mmCIF file of C-alpha atoms in Angstrom:
data_model
loop_
_atom_site.group_PDB
_atom_site.id
_atom_site.type_symbol
_atom_site.label_atom_id
_atom_site.label_comp_id
_atom_site.label_asym_id
_atom_site.label_seq_id
_atom_site.Cartn_x
_atom_site.Cartn_y
_atom_site.Cartn_z
ATOM 1 C CA MET J 1 -21.933 42.947 -39.950
ATOM 2 C CA ALA J 2 -25.133 41.007 -39.356
ATOM 3 C CA SER J 3 -28.619 41.310 -37.926
ATOM 4 C CA ARG J 4 -29.432 39.664 -34.591
ATOM 5 C CA ARG J 5 -30.833 36.638 -36.397
ATOM 6 C CA GLY J 6 -27.874 36.557 -38.781
ATOM 7 C CA ALA J 7 -25.439 36.742 -35.860
ATOM 8 C CA ASP J 8 -27.219 33.818 -34.163
ATOM 9 C CA GLU J 9 -26.816 31.804 -37.351
ATOM 10 C CA LEU J 10 -23.091 32.600 -37.535
ATOM 11 C CA ILE J 11 -22.648 31.491 -33.924
ATOM 12 C CA LEU J 12 -24.653 28.271 -34.331
ATOM 13 C CA ALA J 13 -22.605 27.456 -37.454
ATOM 14 C CA GLY J 14 -19.410 27.561 -35.356
ATOM 15 C CA ARG J 15 -17.969 30.526 -37.257
ATOM 16 C CA VAL J 16 -17.516 32.794 -34.216
ATOM 17 C CA THR J 17 -14.683 32.720 -31.673
ATOM 18 C CA VAL J 18 -14.128 34.788 -28.546
ATOM 19 C CA ASN J 19 -10.519 34.983 -27.384
ATOM 20 C CA ASP J 20 -9.665 32.195 -29.874
ATOM 21 C CA ARG J 21 -12.251 29.810 -28.415
ATOM 22 C CA PRO J 22 -15.331 28.748 -30.429
ATOM 23 C CA VAL J 23 -18.673 30.052 -29.157
ATOM 24 C CA LEU J 24 -21.667 27.898 -30.082
ATOM 25 C CA THR J 25 -24.389 29.447 -27.902
ATOM 26 C CA PRO J 26 -25.957 32.847 -28.670
ATOM 27 C CA GLY J 27 -26.239 35.230 -25.754
ATOM 28 C CA ILE J 28 -22.688 35.035 -24.378
ATOM 29 C CA THR J 29 -21.655 38.354 -22.817
ATOM 30 C CA VAL J 30 -18.461 39.908 -24.159
ATOM 31 C CA GLN J 31 -16.771 43.261 -23.659
ATOM 32 C CA TRP J 32 -15.822 45.327 -26.683
ATOM 33 C CA GLY J 33 -12.167 46.426 -26.554
ATOM 34 C CA LYS J 34 -11.222 43.672 -24.104
ATOM 35 C CA ASP J 35 -12.399 40.420 -25.724
ATOM 36 C CA ARG J 36 -11.172 39.393 -29.173
ATOM 37 C CA ILE J 37 -14.218 38.523 -31.291
ATOM 38 C CA CYS J 38 -13.674 36.911 -34.703
ATOM 39 C CA VAL J 39 -15.820 35.546 -37.511
ATOM 40 C CA ASP J 40 -14.075 32.973 -39.730
ATOM 41 C CA GLY J 41 -10.820 33.944 -38.009
ATOM 42 C CA ASN J 42 -11.138 37.639 -38.827
ATOM 43 C CA PRO J 43 -11.691 40.273 -36.108
ATOM 44 C CA ILE J 44 -15.092 41.928 -36.406
ATOM 45 C CA PRO J 45 -15.042 45.611 -37.400
ATOM 46 C CA SER J 46 -15.373 48.403 -34.858
ATOM 47 C CA PRO J 47 -18.941 49.325 -33.934
ATOM 48 C CA LYS J 48 -20.432 52.067 -36.079
ATOM 49 C CA GLN J 49 -21.752 55.331 -34.709
ATOM 50 C CA PRO J 50 -25.471 54.772 -33.968
ATOM 51 C CA LEU J 51 -27.729 56.137 -36.695
ATOM 52 C CA TYR J 52 -31.470 56.732 -36.325
ATOM 53 C CA LEU J 53 -33.657 57.684 -39.294
ATOM 54 C CA MET J 54 -37.357 58.450 -39.682
ATOM 55 C CA MET J 55 -38.999 57.764 -43.051
ATOM 56 C CA ASN J 56 -42.477 58.366 -44.401
ATOM 57 C CA LYS J 57 -42.790 55.003 -46.146
ATOM 58 C CA PRO J 58 -44.737 55.149 -49.407
ATOM 59 C CA PHE J 59 -47.564 52.814 -50.380
ATOM 60 C CA GLY J 60 -46.319 49.781 -52.319
ATOM 61 C CA VAL J 61 -42.850 49.490 -50.777
ATOM 62 C CA ILE J 62 -41.572 46.561 -48.692
ATOM 63 C CA SER J 63 -40.298 47.314 -45.165
ATOM 64 C CA GLY J 64 -37.200 45.181 -45.585
ATOM 65 C CA LEU J 65 -33.715 44.925 -47.037
ATOM 66 C CA SER J 66 -34.713 42.766 -50.004
ATOM 67 C CA ASP J 67 -37.723 41.072 -51.564
ATOM 68 C CA PRO J 68 -37.718 37.704 -53.380
ATOM 69 C CA GLU J 69 -40.446 38.991 -55.710
ATOM 70 C CA GLY J 70 -38.359 41.949 -56.784
ATOM 71 C CA ARG J 71 -40.682 44.603 -55.352
ATOM 72 C CA PRO J 72 -39.185 47.926 -54.205
ATOM 73 C CA VAL J 73 -37.814 48.016 -50.650
ATOM 74 C CA VAL J 74 -37.295 50.960 -48.298
ATOM 75 C CA ILE J 75 -33.506 50.706 -48.538
ATOM 76 C CA ASP J 76 -33.822 51.664 -52.224
ATOM 77 C CA LEU J 77 -35.069 55.088 -51.092
ATOM 78 C CA LEU J 78 -31.887 55.922 -49.132
ATOM 79 C CA ARG J 79 -29.619 57.998 -51.366
ATOM 80 C CA ASP J 80 -27.004 59.466 -49.039
ATOM 81 C CA VAL J 81 -26.731 56.943 -46.176
ATOM 82 C CA ASN J 82 -23.429 55.063 -46.111
ATOM 83 C CA GLU J 83 -24.149 53.012 -42.980
ATOM 84 C CA ARG J 84 -25.913 49.652 -43.078
ATOM 85 C CA VAL J 85 -29.344 50.339 -41.564
ATOM 86 C CA TYR J 86 -32.492 48.235 -41.379
ATOM 87 C CA PRO J 87 -36.163 48.843 -40.521
ATOM 88 C CA VAL J 88 -37.362 48.854 -36.919
ATOM 89 C CA GLY J 89 -40.388 46.578 -37.183
ATOM 90 C CA ARG J 90 -42.523 46.686 -40.308
ATOM 91 C CA LEU J 91 -45.277 48.483 -42.121
ATOM 92 C CA ASP J 92 -47.438 46.518 -44.547
ATOM 93 C CA PHE J 93 -46.760 46.753 -48.285
ATOM 94 C CA ASN J 94 -50.132 48.509 -48.632
ATOM 95 C CA SER J 95 -49.577 50.925 -45.726
ATOM 96 C CA LEU J 96 -47.625 54.145 -45.453
ATOM 97 C CA GLY J 97 -46.272 56.411 -42.784
ATOM 98 C CA LEU J 98 -43.707 56.502 -40.006
ATOM 99 C CA LEU J 99 -40.977 53.886 -40.326
ATOM 100 C CA LEU J 100 -37.765 53.957 -38.313
ATOM 101 C CA LEU J 101 -34.419 52.677 -39.591
ATOM 102 C CA THR J 102 -31.247 52.183 -37.564
ATOM 103 C CA ASN J 103 -27.974 50.325 -37.112
ATOM 104 C CA ASP J 104 -28.558 50.070 -33.339
ATOM 105 C CA GLY J 105 -29.681 46.484 -32.777
ATOM 106 C CA GLU J 106 -30.448 46.727 -29.059
ATOM 107 C CA TRP J 107 -32.569 49.850 -29.495
ATOM 108 C CA ALA J 108 -34.445 48.300 -32.434
ATOM 109 C CA HIS J 109 -35.106 45.166 -30.386
ATOM 110 C CA ARG J 110 -36.518 47.141 -27.465
ATOM 111 C CA MET J 111 -38.647 49.388 -29.652
ATOM 112 C CA THR J 112 -40.471 46.367 -31.083
ATOM 113 C CA HIS J 113 -40.519 43.931 -28.128
ATOM 114 C CA PRO J 114 -43.914 43.661 -26.348
ATOM 115 C CA ARG J 115 -42.177 43.901 -22.962
ATOM 116 C CA TYR J 116 -41.439 47.597 -23.491
ATOM 117 C CA ARG J 117 -44.994 48.485 -24.583
ATOM 118 C CA VAL J 118 -43.929 51.142 -27.071
ATOM 119 C CA PRO J 119 -47.152 52.602 -28.531
ATOM 120 C CA ARG J 120 -47.882 52.911 -32.260
ATOM 121 C CA VAL J 121 -50.445 55.419 -33.508
ATOM 122 C CA TYR J 122 -52.287 55.098 -36.840
ATOM 123 C CA LYS J 123 -54.651 57.240 -38.861
ATOM 124 C CA VAL J 124 -57.054 54.886 -40.609
ATOM 125 C CA THR J 125 -59.641 55.532 -43.322
ATOM 126 C CA LEU J 126 -62.433 52.924 -43.232
ATOM 127 C CA ASP J 127 -65.168 51.777 -45.550
ATOM 128 C CA GLY J 128 -68.561 52.856 -44.249
ATOM 129 C CA GLU J 129 -69.815 54.833 -41.285
ATOM 130 C CA ILE J 130 -68.386 53.279 -38.126
ATOM 131 C CA PRO J 131 -70.869 53.134 -35.219
ATOM 132 C CA GLN J 132 -70.032 53.791 -31.579
ATOM 133 C CA GLU J 133 -70.501 50.098 -30.801
ATOM 134 C CA SER J 134 -67.679 49.117 -33.169
ATOM 135 C CA MET J 135 -65.342 51.685 -31.643
ATOM 136 C CA GLU J 136 -66.130 50.340 -28.175
ATOM 137 C CA ARG J 137 -65.262 46.824 -29.362
ATOM 138 C CA LEU J 138 -61.913 48.088 -30.627
ATOM 139 C CA ARG J 139 -61.267 49.854 -27.325
ATOM 140 C CA ARG J 140 -61.939 46.642 -25.401
ATOM 141 C CA GLY J 141 -59.930 44.549 -27.882
ATOM 142 C CA VAL J 142 -61.025 41.802 -30.246
ATOM 143 C CA THR J 143 -60.169 38.144 -30.611
ATOM 144 C CA LEU J 144 -58.133 37.368 -33.741
ATOM 145 C CA ASP J 145 -56.930 34.084 -35.204
ATOM 146 C CA ASP J 146 -53.592 34.494 -33.377
ATOM 147 C CA GLY J 147 -55.025 35.648 -30.047
ATOM 148 C CA PHE J 148 -56.429 38.690 -28.296
ATOM 149 C CA SER J 149 -55.507 42.040 -29.844
ATOM 150 C CA GLY J 150 -55.343 43.875 -26.556
ATOM 151 C CA PRO J 151 -57.219 47.118 -25.874
ATOM 152 C CA ALA J 152 -56.771 50.077 -28.202
ATOM 153 C CA GLY J 153 -57.140 53.799 -27.878
ATOM 154 C CA VAL J 154 -59.653 54.894 -30.527
ATOM 155 C CA THR J 155 -60.652 58.445 -31.501
ATOM 156 C CA LEU J 156 -63.143 59.330 -34.222
ATOM 157 C CA LEU J 157 -61.768 62.038 -36.532
ATOM 158 C CA SER J 158 -64.598 62.191 -39.075
ATOM 159 C CA LYS J 159 -67.323 60.068 -40.630
ATOM 160 C CA ASN J 160 -70.113 60.076 -43.195
ATOM 161 C CA SER J 161 -72.205 57.403 -44.879
ATOM 162 C CA GLN J 162 -69.325 56.448 -47.197
ATOM 163 C CA ARG J 163 -66.186 56.602 -45.069
ATOM 164 C CA SER J 164 -64.897 57.031 -41.526
ATOM 165 C CA VAL J 165 -61.502 58.239 -40.320
ATOM 166 C CA ILE J 166 -60.217 57.185 -36.904
ATOM 167 C CA ARG J 167 -57.011 57.413 -34.914
ATOM 168 C CA ILE J 168 -56.039 54.161 -33.203
ATOM 169 C CA LYS J 169 -53.267 53.556 -30.668
ATOM 170 C CA LEU J 170 -51.845 50.106 -29.912
ATOM 171 C CA HIS J 171 -48.942 48.656 -27.946
ATOM 172 C CA LEU J 172 -48.633 45.535 -30.124
ATOM 173 C CA GLY J 173 -46.962 45.209 -33.506
ATOM 174 C CA ARG J 174 -48.265 41.878 -34.799
ATOM 175 C CA SER J 175 -48.582 41.304 -38.522
ATOM 176 C CA ARG J 176 -51.415 43.313 -40.108
ATOM 177 C CA ILE J 177 -53.057 43.682 -36.683
ATOM 178 C CA ILE J 178 -54.866 46.967 -37.422
ATOM 179 C CA ARG J 179 -56.376 45.648 -40.645
ATOM 180 C CA ARG J 180 -57.433 42.414 -38.973
ATOM 181 C CA MET J 181 -59.012 44.215 -36.015
ATOM 182 C CA LEU J 182 -61.052 46.419 -38.320
ATOM 183 C CA ASP J 183 -62.080 43.475 -40.489
ATOM 184 C CA ALA J 184 -63.283 41.812 -37.280
ATOM 185 C CA VAL J 185 -65.677 44.704 -36.574
ATOM 186 C CA GLY J 186 -66.886 44.865 -40.172
ATOM 187 C CA HIS J 187 -65.052 47.953 -41.451
ATOM 188 C CA PRO J 188 -62.287 47.095 -43.963
ATOM 189 C CA VAL J 189 -59.371 49.534 -44.238
ATOM 190 C CA ILE J 190 -59.173 51.836 -47.251
ATOM 191 C CA GLN J 191 -55.949 53.567 -46.173
ATOM 192 C CA LEU J 192 -53.662 53.036 -43.182
ATOM 193 C CA MET J 193 -50.957 55.498 -42.153
ATOM 194 C CA ARG J 194 -48.746 55.227 -39.080
ATOM 195 C CA ILE J 195 -48.347 58.695 -37.600
ATOM 196 C CA GLY J 196 -46.645 57.936 -34.285
ATOM 197 C CA PHE J 197 -44.139 55.482 -32.817
ATOM 198 C CA GLY J 198 -43.288 55.880 -29.137
ATOM 199 C CA PRO J 199 -42.667 59.590 -28.486
ATOM 200 C CA LEU J 200 -42.056 60.302 -32.191
ATOM 201 C CA VAL J 201 -44.605 61.843 -34.566
ATOM 202 C CA LEU J 202 -44.506 61.839 -38.358
ATOM 203 C CA GLY J 203 -45.366 65.508 -38.710
ATOM 204 C CA ASP J 204 -45.099 66.999 -42.198
ATOM 205 C CA LEU J 205 -42.385 64.671 -43.538
ATOM 206 C CA LYS J 206 -43.237 64.057 -47.191
ATOM 207 C CA VAL J 207 -44.069 60.579 -48.494
ATOM 208 C CA GLY J 208 -40.848 58.864 -49.606
ATOM 209 C CA SER J 209 -38.640 61.279 -47.664
ATOM 210 C CA TYR J 210 -36.526 60.562 -44.608
ATOM 211 C CA ARG J 211 -34.458 62.453 -42.051
ATOM 212 C CA PRO J 212 -32.180 61.704 -39.100
ATOM 213 C CA LEU J 213 -33.711 62.008 -35.666
ATOM 214 C CA THR J 214 -32.673 65.123 -33.796
ATOM 215 C CA ASP J 215 -30.464 64.772 -30.714
ATOM 216 C CA SER J 216 -33.453 65.431 -28.452
ATOM 217 C CA GLU J 217 -35.603 62.857 -30.299
ATOM 218 C CA THR J 218 -32.808 60.286 -30.074
ATOM 219 C CA ALA J 219 -32.421 60.859 -26.330
ATOM 220 C CA GLU J 220 -36.190 60.643 -25.838
ATOM 221 C CA VAL J 221 -36.676 57.366 -27.708
ATOM 222 C CA ARG J 222 -33.702 55.773 -25.968
ATOM 223 C CA ARG J 223 -35.092 56.777 -22.568
ATOM 224 C CA ALA J 224 -38.474 55.362 -23.574
ATOM 225 C CA VAL J 225 -36.981 51.851 -23.754
ATOM 226 C CA GLY J 226 -34.611 52.159 -20.790
ATOM 227 C CA LEU J 227 -31.407 53.079 -22.618
ATOM 228 C CA LYS J 228 -29.216 56.056 -21.765
#
Protein backbone atom coordinates (compact mmCIF):
# COMPACT_ATOMS: atom_id res chain seq x y z
CA MET A 1 0.00 0.00 0.00
CA ALA A 2 3.05 2.25 -0.03
CA SER A 3 6.64 2.45 -1.18
CA ARG A 4 9.45 2.13 1.37
CA ARG A 5 9.71 5.91 1.59
CA GLY A 6 5.93 6.26 1.79
CA ALA A 7 5.77 3.66 4.56
CA ASP A 8 8.45 5.55 6.52
CA GLU A 9 6.36 8.70 6.22
CA LEU A 10 3.24 6.90 7.49
CA ILE A 11 5.19 5.59 10.48
CA LEU A 12 6.79 8.95 11.32
CA ALA A 13 3.34 10.59 11.11
CA GLY A 14 2.09 8.24 13.86
CA ARG A 15 -0.45 6.54 11.59
CA VAL A 16 0.86 2.98 12.08
CA THR A 17 0.18 0.65 15.01
CA VAL A 18 1.48 -2.84 15.73
CA ASN A 19 -0.68 -4.88 18.09
CA ASP A 20 -2.64 -1.69 18.92
CA ARG A 21 0.49 0.21 19.98
CA PRO A 22 1.78 3.20 17.96
CA VAL A 23 5.08 2.67 16.14
CA LEU A 24 7.05 5.85 15.49
CA THR A 25 10.40 4.42 14.34
CA PRO A 26 10.89 2.81 10.91
CA GLY A 27 12.69 -0.50 10.88
CA ILE A 28 10.74 -2.35 13.59
CA THR A 29 10.61 -6.09 12.85
CA VAL A 30 7.14 -7.63 12.70
CA GLN A 31 5.84 -11.04 11.67
CA TRP A 32 3.07 -11.26 9.10
CA GLY A 33 0.18 -13.43 10.31
CA LYS A 34 1.16 -13.03 13.97
CA ASP A 35 1.37 -9.26 14.56
CA ARG A 36 -1.62 -7.01 13.89
CA ILE A 37 -0.44 -4.12 11.70
CA CYS A 38 -2.81 -1.20 11.08
CA VAL A 39 -2.72 2.13 9.28
CA ASP A 40 -5.23 4.70 10.57
CA GLY A 41 -6.83 1.88 12.57
CA ASN A 42 -7.38 -0.35 9.55
CA PRO A 43 -5.51 -3.66 9.11
CA ILE A 44 -3.15 -3.57 6.15
CA PRO A 45 -4.10 -5.82 3.22
CA SER A 46 -2.52 -9.23 2.69
CA PRO A 47 0.78 -9.20 0.81
CA LYS A 48 0.42 -9.57 -2.95
CA GLN A 49 2.03 -12.34 -4.95
CA PRO A 50 5.46 -11.03 -6.06
CA LEU A 51 5.46 -9.77 -9.64
CA TYR A 52 8.58 -9.13 -11.71
CA LEU A 53 8.42 -7.45 -15.12
CA MET A 54 11.04 -6.53 -17.72
CA MET A 55 10.34 -3.57 -20.02
CA ASN A 56 12.20 -2.07 -22.94
CA LYS A 57 11.67 1.55 -21.92
CA PRO A 58 11.20 3.92 -24.85
CA PHE A 59 13.03 7.21 -25.33
CA GLY A 60 11.12 10.14 -23.83
CA VAL A 61 9.35 8.30 -21.01
CA ILE A 62 9.85 8.92 -17.28
CA SER A 63 10.94 5.96 -15.11
CA GLY A 64 8.42 6.73 -12.40
CA LEU A 65 4.80 6.52 -11.29
CA SER A 66 3.96 10.14 -12.08
CA ASP A 67 5.52 13.33 -13.40
CA PRO A 68 4.69 16.88 -12.25
CA GLU A 69 5.32 18.15 -15.79
CA GLY A 70 2.77 15.77 -17.26
CA ARG A 71 5.25 13.78 -19.34
CA PRO A 72 4.50 10.11 -20.08
CA VAL A 73 5.58 7.60 -17.42
CA VAL A 74 6.36 3.89 -17.73
CA ILE A 75 3.24 2.90 -15.78
CA ASP A 76 1.17 4.32 -18.65
CA LEU A 77 2.56 1.53 -20.86
CA LEU A 78 1.17 -1.29 -18.67
CA ARG A 79 -2.15 -2.42 -20.14
CA ASP A 80 -2.91 -5.72 -18.44
CA VAL A 81 -1.17 -5.49 -15.04
CA ASN A 82 -3.58 -5.25 -12.11
CA GLU A 83 -0.93 -5.18 -9.37
CA ARG A 84 0.67 -1.96 -8.14
CA VAL A 85 4.25 -2.13 -9.47
CA TYR A 86 7.01 0.46 -9.60
CA PRO A 87 10.38 0.80 -11.37
CA VAL A 88 13.52 -0.78 -9.93
CA GLY A 89 15.93 2.14 -10.15
CA ARG A 90 15.70 4.53 -13.08
CA LEU A 91 16.62 5.13 -16.67
CA ASP A 92 17.01 8.71 -17.87
CA PHE A 93 14.18 10.36 -19.80
CA ASN A 94 16.48 10.39 -22.85
CA SER A 95 17.61 6.76 -22.48
CA LEU A 96 15.97 3.50 -23.42
CA GLY A 97 16.34 -0.17 -22.68
CA LEU A 98 16.01 -2.66 -19.86
CA LEU A 99 13.88 -1.45 -16.96
CA LEU A 100 12.57 -3.74 -14.24
CA LEU A 101 9.26 -3.22 -12.44
CA THR A 102 8.03 -5.07 -9.35
CA ASN A 103 5.88 -5.05 -6.23
CA ASP A 104 8.66 -6.74 -4.22
CA GLY A 105 10.19 -3.95 -2.15
CA GLU A 106 13.04 -5.92 -0.58
CA TRP A 107 14.19 -7.31 -3.93
CA ALA A 108 14.00 -3.86 -5.55
CA HIS A 109 16.03 -2.39 -2.69
CA ARG A 110 18.76 -5.00 -3.02
CA MET A 111 18.92 -4.76 -6.80
CA THR A 112 19.74 -1.04 -6.59
CA HIS A 113 21.78 -0.82 -3.35
CA PRO A 114 25.56 -0.41 -3.89
CA ARG A 115 26.24 -3.07 -1.24
CA TYR A 116 25.03 -5.84 -3.56
CA ARG A 117 27.09 -4.67 -6.56
CA VAL A 118 24.51 -5.68 -9.15
CA PRO A 119 26.04 -4.85 -12.57
CA ARG A 120 24.32 -2.77 -15.25
CA VAL A 121 25.37 -3.09 -18.89
CA TYR A 122 24.82 -0.37 -21.51
CA LYS A 123 25.27 -0.05 -25.25
CA VAL A 124 26.30 3.54 -25.93
CA THR A 125 26.63 5.45 -29.21
CA LEU A 126 29.10 8.34 -28.88
CA ASP A 127 29.94 11.44 -30.84
CA GLY A 128 33.32 11.09 -32.53
CA GLU A 129 35.95 8.39 -32.76
CA ILE A 130 36.88 7.32 -29.23
CA PRO A 131 40.62 6.69 -28.75
CA GLN A 132 42.12 3.89 -26.68
CA GLU A 133 43.27 6.42 -24.08
CA SER A 134 39.69 7.49 -23.36
CA MET A 135 38.56 3.89 -22.97
CA GLU A 136 41.41 3.26 -20.53
CA ARG A 137 40.29 6.28 -18.49
CA LEU A 138 36.78 4.86 -18.32
CA ARG A 139 38.13 1.47 -17.26
CA ARG A 140 40.10 3.07 -14.43
CA GLY A 141 37.18 5.33 -13.46
CA VAL A 142 36.83 9.10 -13.58
CA THR A 143 36.23 11.77 -10.99
CA LEU A 144 32.79 13.38 -11.23
CA ASP A 145 31.22 16.26 -9.32
CA ASP A 146 29.67 13.78 -6.86
CA GLY A 147 32.73 11.56 -6.44
CA PHE A 148 34.65 8.78 -8.13
CA SER A 149 32.70 6.78 -10.71
CA GLY A 150 34.43 3.51 -9.95
CA PRO A 151 36.05 1.33 -12.61
CA ALA A 152 34.03 0.22 -15.62
CA GLY A 153 34.21 -2.65 -18.04
CA VAL A 154 34.49 -1.14 -21.53
CA THR A 155 34.39 -2.94 -24.89
CA LEU A 156 34.62 -1.24 -28.27
CA LEU A 157 31.90 -2.49 -30.64
CA SER A 158 32.57 -0.22 -33.62
CA LYS A 159 33.95 3.19 -34.51
CA ASN A 160 34.58 5.58 -37.39
CA SER A 161 35.43 9.26 -37.68
CA GLN A 162 31.82 10.26 -36.92
CA ARG A 163 30.63 7.88 -34.21
CA SER A 164 31.74 5.15 -31.82
CA VAL A 165 29.70 2.38 -30.20
CA ILE A 166 30.86 0.85 -26.92
CA ARG A 167 29.52 -1.54 -24.31
CA ILE A 168 30.07 -0.36 -20.74
CA LYS A 169 29.48 -2.27 -17.50
CA LEU A 170 29.11 -0.57 -14.11
CA HIS A 171 28.14 -1.57 -10.59
CA LEU A 172 26.82 1.89 -9.64
CA GLY A 173 23.47 3.43 -10.51
CA ARG A 174 23.99 7.12 -9.75
CA SER A 175 22.01 9.72 -11.65
CA ARG A 176 23.12 10.06 -15.29
CA ILE A 177 26.47 8.46 -14.42
CA ILE A 178 27.17 7.01 -17.88
CA ARG A 179 26.50 10.32 -19.63
CA ARG A 180 28.63 12.21 -17.12
CA MET A 181 31.52 9.76 -17.40
CA LEU A 182 31.55 10.07 -21.18
CA ASP A 183 31.28 13.86 -21.02
CA ALA A 184 34.32 13.76 -18.73
CA VAL A 185 36.40 12.02 -21.42
CA GLY A 186 35.14 14.30 -24.18
CA HIS A 187 32.66 12.03 -25.98
CA PRO A 188 29.02 13.11 -25.45
CA VAL A 189 26.35 10.40 -25.70
CA ILE A 190 24.17 10.25 -28.81
CA GLN A 191 22.14 7.23 -27.68
CA LEU A 192 22.21 5.18 -24.47
CA MET A 193 20.50 1.81 -24.11
CA ARG A 194 20.65 -0.46 -21.07
CA ILE A 195 20.95 -4.04 -22.27
CA GLY A 196 21.69 -5.89 -19.03
CA PHE A 197 20.81 -5.71 -15.34
CA GLY A 198 22.35 -8.34 -13.07
CA PRO A 199 21.95 -11.73 -14.79
CA LEU A 200 19.15 -10.43 -17.05
CA VAL A 201 19.59 -9.40 -20.69
CA LEU A 202 17.20 -7.34 -22.79
CA GLY A 203 17.36 -9.62 -25.80
CA ASP A 204 14.90 -8.92 -28.61
CA LEU A 205 12.13 -7.36 -26.49
CA LYS A 206 10.63 -4.58 -28.60
CA VAL A 207 10.78 -0.93 -27.51
CA GLY A 208 7.71 -0.14 -25.40
CA SER A 209 6.95 -3.81 -24.74
CA TYR A 210 7.20 -5.69 -21.46
CA ARG A 211 6.98 -9.26 -20.19
CA PRO A 212 7.04 -11.11 -16.87
CA LEU A 213 10.32 -12.71 -15.89
CA THR A 214 10.38 -16.46 -16.32
CA ASP A 215 10.55 -18.67 -13.22
CA SER A 216 14.23 -19.38 -13.88
CA GLU A 217 15.01 -15.66 -14.35
CA THR A 218 13.16 -14.81 -11.14
CA ALA A 219 15.09 -17.45 -9.19
CA GLU A 220 18.37 -16.24 -10.68
CA VAL A 221 17.89 -12.56 -9.87
CA ARG A 222 16.74 -13.35 -6.34
CA ARG A 223 19.82 -15.50 -5.76
CA ALA A 224 21.99 -12.70 -7.13
CA VAL A 225 21.00 -10.46 -4.20
CA GLY A 226 20.91 -13.16 -1.52
CA LEU A 227 17.19 -13.96 -1.52
CA LYS A 228 15.74 -17.45 -1.85
